[in-house]
Amino acid sequence: MVMAALVMTGCGDGLGTHSIDEEAAHDALKSRGVEIPSTFRFGQMYESQVFSGANSYLGRYDGPQTAFANSVQLSAANSSFPPLQPIKCTDPAVSGVEWGILGFSCTEQMQLLVSMNPPNREFPTDKVTLLLTSDGNRAHLFVNAEGH
């Protein structure tokens, strides 16, 4: 669903997918209950606008390796989310989203932590996924805020 939305473009009507700036990303994520700790810097964010309902957002924030090691800071900033849990590249949180548009490529050596809010919903709408990654040199926080 996200990939289809990302390849669609609006025809002058404002609908479709487009990149948004840091301020718009901050406001959008705040409205979805996501707080990005100051250790992360804005990378890029895409907004998929819909005619009616909630828009979707897919983005990346970059940080130092210590941001991964101190993942408790991300959890504390987003206390309404379940605790971050380690996952593998085959987990649906990774394989079910088109993170590649943000420069993400999963490898076996990569460390991955994920938290989804709301957790464990069979047919989620408005689900937000926080995917924290480390390649050993840098940390990256990927955010997928699904709309409806």
mmCIF file of C-alpha atoms in Angstrom:
data_model
loop_
_atom_site.group_PDB
_atom_site.id
_atom_site.type_symbol
_atom_site.label_atom_id
_atom_site.label_comp_id
_atom_site.label_asym_id
_atom_site.label_seq_id
_atom_site.Cartn_x
_atom_site.Cartn_y
_atom_site.Cartn_z
ATOM 1 C CA MET A 1 0.000 0.000 0.000
ATOM 2 C CA VAL A 2 2.755 2.444 0.899
ATOM 3 C CA MET A 3 4.691 1.686 -2.298
ATOM 4 C CA ALA A 4 1.618 2.326 -4.434
ATOM 5 C CA ALA A 5 1.111 5.623 -2.670
ATOM 6 C CA LEU A 6 4.752 6.566 -3.134
ATOM 7 C CA VAL A 7 4.703 6.105 -6.900
ATOM 8 C CA MET A 8 1.477 8.022 -7.376
ATOM 9 C CA THR A 9 1.689 11.717 -7.974
ATOM 10 C CA GLY A 10 -0.961 14.334 -7.673
ATOM 11 C CA CYS A 11 -2.365 15.901 -10.805
ATOM 12 C CA GLY A 12 -2.373 19.467 -9.594
ATOM 13 C CA ASP A 13 -4.903 18.673 -6.900
ATOM 14 C CA GLY A 14 -2.404 18.338 -4.026
ATOM 15 C CA LEU A 15 -3.048 14.608 -3.722
ATOM 16 C CA GLY A 16 -0.359 11.970 -4.083
ATOM 17 C CA THR A 17 3.099 11.615 -2.595
ATOM 18 C CA HIS A 18 5.685 14.322 -2.203
ATOM 19 C CA SER A 19 8.605 15.166 0.054
ATOM 20 C CA ILE A 20 8.056 17.542 2.940
ATOM 21 C CA ASP A 21 10.490 19.677 4.911
ATOM 22 C CA GLU A 22 11.641 19.272 8.496
ATOM 23 C CA GLU A 23 9.042 21.608 9.993
ATOM 24 C CA ALA A 24 6.139 19.913 8.217
ATOM 25 C CA ALA A 25 7.524 16.497 9.229
ATOM 26 C CA HIS A 26 7.796 17.599 12.867
ATOM 27 C CA ASP A 27 4.188 18.831 12.890
ATOM 28 C CA ALA A 28 2.886 15.714 11.144
ATOM 29 C CA LEU A 29 4.648 13.323 13.498
ATOM 30 C CA LYS A 30 3.679 15.326 16.562
ATOM 31 C CA SER A 31 0.037 15.052 15.513
ATOM 32 C CA ARG A 32 0.536 11.264 15.345
ATOM 33 C CA GLY A 33 2.089 11.130 18.833
ATOM 34 C CA VAL A 34 5.735 10.763 17.743
ATOM 35 C CA GLU A 35 8.572 12.710 19.331
ATOM 36 C CA ILE A 36 12.015 12.632 17.719
ATOM 37 C CA PRO A 37 14.840 13.016 20.272
ATOM 38 C CA SER A 38 17.317 15.832 19.660
ATOM 39 C CA THR A 39 20.131 13.334 19.037
ATOM 40 C CA PHE A 40 18.586 12.686 15.610
ATOM 41 C CA ARG A 41 18.749 15.004 12.613
ATOM 42 C CA PHE A 42 16.107 15.194 9.914
ATOM 43 C CA GLY A 43 16.986 13.193 6.809
ATOM 44 C CA GLN A 44 13.912 13.071 4.613
ATOM 45 C CA MET A 45 10.144 12.587 4.844
ATOM 46 C CA TYR A 46 7.446 11.746 2.335
ATOM 47 C CA GLU A 47 3.780 12.545 2.778
ATOM 48 C CA SER A 48 1.102 10.623 0.910
ATOM 49 C CA GLN A 49 -1.934 12.859 0.791
ATOM 50 C CA VAL A 50 -5.373 11.375 0.408
ATOM 51 C CA PHE A 51 -8.700 12.911 -0.551
ATOM 52 C CA SER A 52 -10.300 12.064 2.766
ATOM 53 C CA GLY A 53 -8.894 10.637 5.981
ATOM 54 C CA ALA A 54 -5.421 10.678 7.515
ATOM 55 C CA ASN A 55 -2.311 11.131 5.351
ATOM 56 C CA SER A 56 0.601 8.676 5.525
ATOM 57 C CA TYR A 57 4.194 9.620 6.339
ATOM 58 C CA LEU A 58 7.418 7.746 5.695
ATOM 59 C CA GLY A 59 10.685 9.258 6.889
ATOM 60 C CA ARG A 60 14.243 8.921 8.118
ATOM 61 C CA TYR A 61 16.247 10.643 10.837
ATOM 62 C CA ASP A 62 19.998 10.155 11.273
ATOM 63 C CA GLY A 63 22.060 10.097 14.440
ATOM 64 C CA PRO A 64 25.336 9.018 15.960
ATOM 65 C CA GLN A 65 25.955 5.402 16.924
ATOM 66 C CA THR A 66 25.345 6.386 20.556
ATOM 67 C CA ALA A 67 21.681 7.060 19.678
ATOM 68 C CA PHE A 68 21.246 3.335 19.045
ATOM 69 C CA ALA A 69 23.171 2.366 22.158
ATOM 70 C CA ASN A 70 20.951 4.778 24.119
ATOM 71 C CA SER A 71 17.664 3.590 22.600
ATOM 72 C CA VAL A 72 16.000 4.149 25.975
ATOM 73 C CA GLN A 73 15.968 7.861 25.079
ATOM 74 C CA LEU A 74 13.751 7.129 22.061
ATOM 75 C CA SER A 75 11.469 4.957 24.192
ATOM 76 C CA ALA A 76 11.222 7.641 26.887
ATOM 77 C CA ALA A 77 10.323 10.298 24.300
ATOM 78 C CA ASN A 78 7.554 8.017 22.989
ATOM 79 C CA SER A 79 6.213 6.541 26.213
ATOM 80 C CA SER A 80 2.825 5.663 24.678
ATOM 81 C CA PHE A 81 4.644 3.151 22.439
ATOM 82 C CA PRO A 82 5.581 -0.347 23.588
ATOM 83 C CA PRO A 83 9.263 -0.846 24.441
ATOM 84 C CA LEU A 84 11.631 -1.265 21.491
ATOM 85 C CA GLN A 85 12.197 -4.922 20.620
ATOM 86 C CA PRO A 86 15.005 -6.517 18.587
ATOM 87 C CA ILE A 87 13.969 -7.931 15.216
ATOM 88 C CA LYS A 88 15.549 -9.439 12.070
ATOM 89 C CA CYS A 89 15.401 -8.352 8.423
ATOM 90 C CA THR A 90 12.640 -10.896 7.764
ATOM 91 C CA ASP A 91 10.256 -9.316 10.281
ATOM 92 C CA PRO A 92 7.114 -7.839 8.644
ATOM 93 C CA ALA A 93 7.964 -4.433 10.153
ATOM 94 C CA VAL A 94 10.994 -4.422 7.852
ATOM 95 C CA SER A 95 9.924 -6.497 4.876
ATOM 96 C CA GLY A 96 6.373 -5.134 4.727
ATOM 97 C CA VAL A 97 7.337 -1.473 4.181
ATOM 98 C CA GLU A 98 9.165 0.164 1.276
ATOM 99 C CA TRP A 99 11.956 1.606 3.424
ATOM 100 C CA GLY A 100 14.324 1.540 0.408
ATOM 101 C CA ILE A 101 13.019 4.895 -0.821
ATOM 102 C CA LEU A 102 14.736 6.344 2.265
ATOM 103 C CA GLY A 103 18.054 4.625 1.556
ATOM 104 C CA PHE A 104 17.448 1.654 3.870
ATOM 105 C CA SER A 105 18.848 -1.739 2.966
ATOM 106 C CA CYS A 106 18.728 -4.462 5.599
ATOM 107 C CA THR A 107 21.755 -6.702 6.156
ATOM 108 C CA GLU A 108 22.309 -9.585 8.537
ATOM 109 C CA GLN A 109 24.968 -7.580 10.408
ATOM 110 C CA MET A 110 22.592 -4.699 11.062
ATOM 111 C CA GLN A 111 21.037 -4.232 14.477
ATOM 112 C CA LEU A 112 17.298 -3.478 14.403
ATOM 113 C CA LEU A 113 14.854 -2.383 17.096
ATOM 114 C CA VAL A 114 11.164 -1.762 16.482
ATOM 115 C CA SER A 115 8.124 -0.419 18.269
ATOM 116 C CA MET A 116 4.624 -0.211 16.817
ATOM 117 C CA ASN A 117 1.717 1.768 18.154
ATOM 118 C CA PRO A 118 -0.897 0.422 18.409
ATOM 119 C CA PRO A 119 0.714 -2.997 18.806
ATOM 120 C CA ASN A 120 -0.733 -6.261 17.502
ATOM 121 C CA ARG A 121 -3.774 -5.010 15.631
ATOM 122 C CA GLU A 122 -4.990 -7.419 12.981
ATOM 123 C CA PHE A 123 -6.232 -4.696 10.611
ATOM 124 C CA PRO A 124 -4.379 -1.584 11.708
ATOM 125 C CA THR A 125 -5.207 1.890 10.589
ATOM 126 C CA ASP A 126 -3.132 4.844 11.695
ATOM 127 C CA LYS A 127 -0.413 2.472 12.953
ATOM 128 C CA VAL A 128 2.963 4.110 13.576
ATOM 129 C CA THR A 129 6.176 2.089 13.311
ATOM 130 C CA LEU A 130 9.476 3.282 14.761
ATOM 131 C CA LEU A 131 12.412 1.338 13.316
ATOM 132 C CA LEU A 132 15.783 2.095 14.910
ATOM 133 C CA THR A 133 18.785 0.704 13.044
ATOM 134 C CA SER A 134 22.529 0.564 13.474
ATOM 135 C CA ASP A 135 25.174 -0.441 10.958
ATOM 136 C CA GLY A 136 27.920 -0.164 13.579
ATOM 137 C CA ASN A 137 28.851 3.387 12.554
ATOM 138 C CA ARG A 138 25.610 5.396 12.558
ATOM 139 C CA ALA A 139 22.084 5.078 13.876
ATOM 140 C CA HIS A 140 19.023 5.745 11.756
ATOM 141 C CA LEU A 141 15.442 6.156 12.890
ATOM 142 C CA PHE A 142 12.845 5.278 10.283
ATOM 143 C CA VAL A 143 9.225 6.254 10.851
ATOM 144 C CA ASN A 144 6.170 4.892 9.060
ATOM 145 C CA ALA A 145 2.912 6.582 10.068
ATOM 146 C CA GLU A 146 0.133 4.852 8.168
ATOM 147 C CA GLY A 147 -2.989 6.740 7.236
ATOM 148 C CA HIS A 148 -6.431 5.619 6.255
#
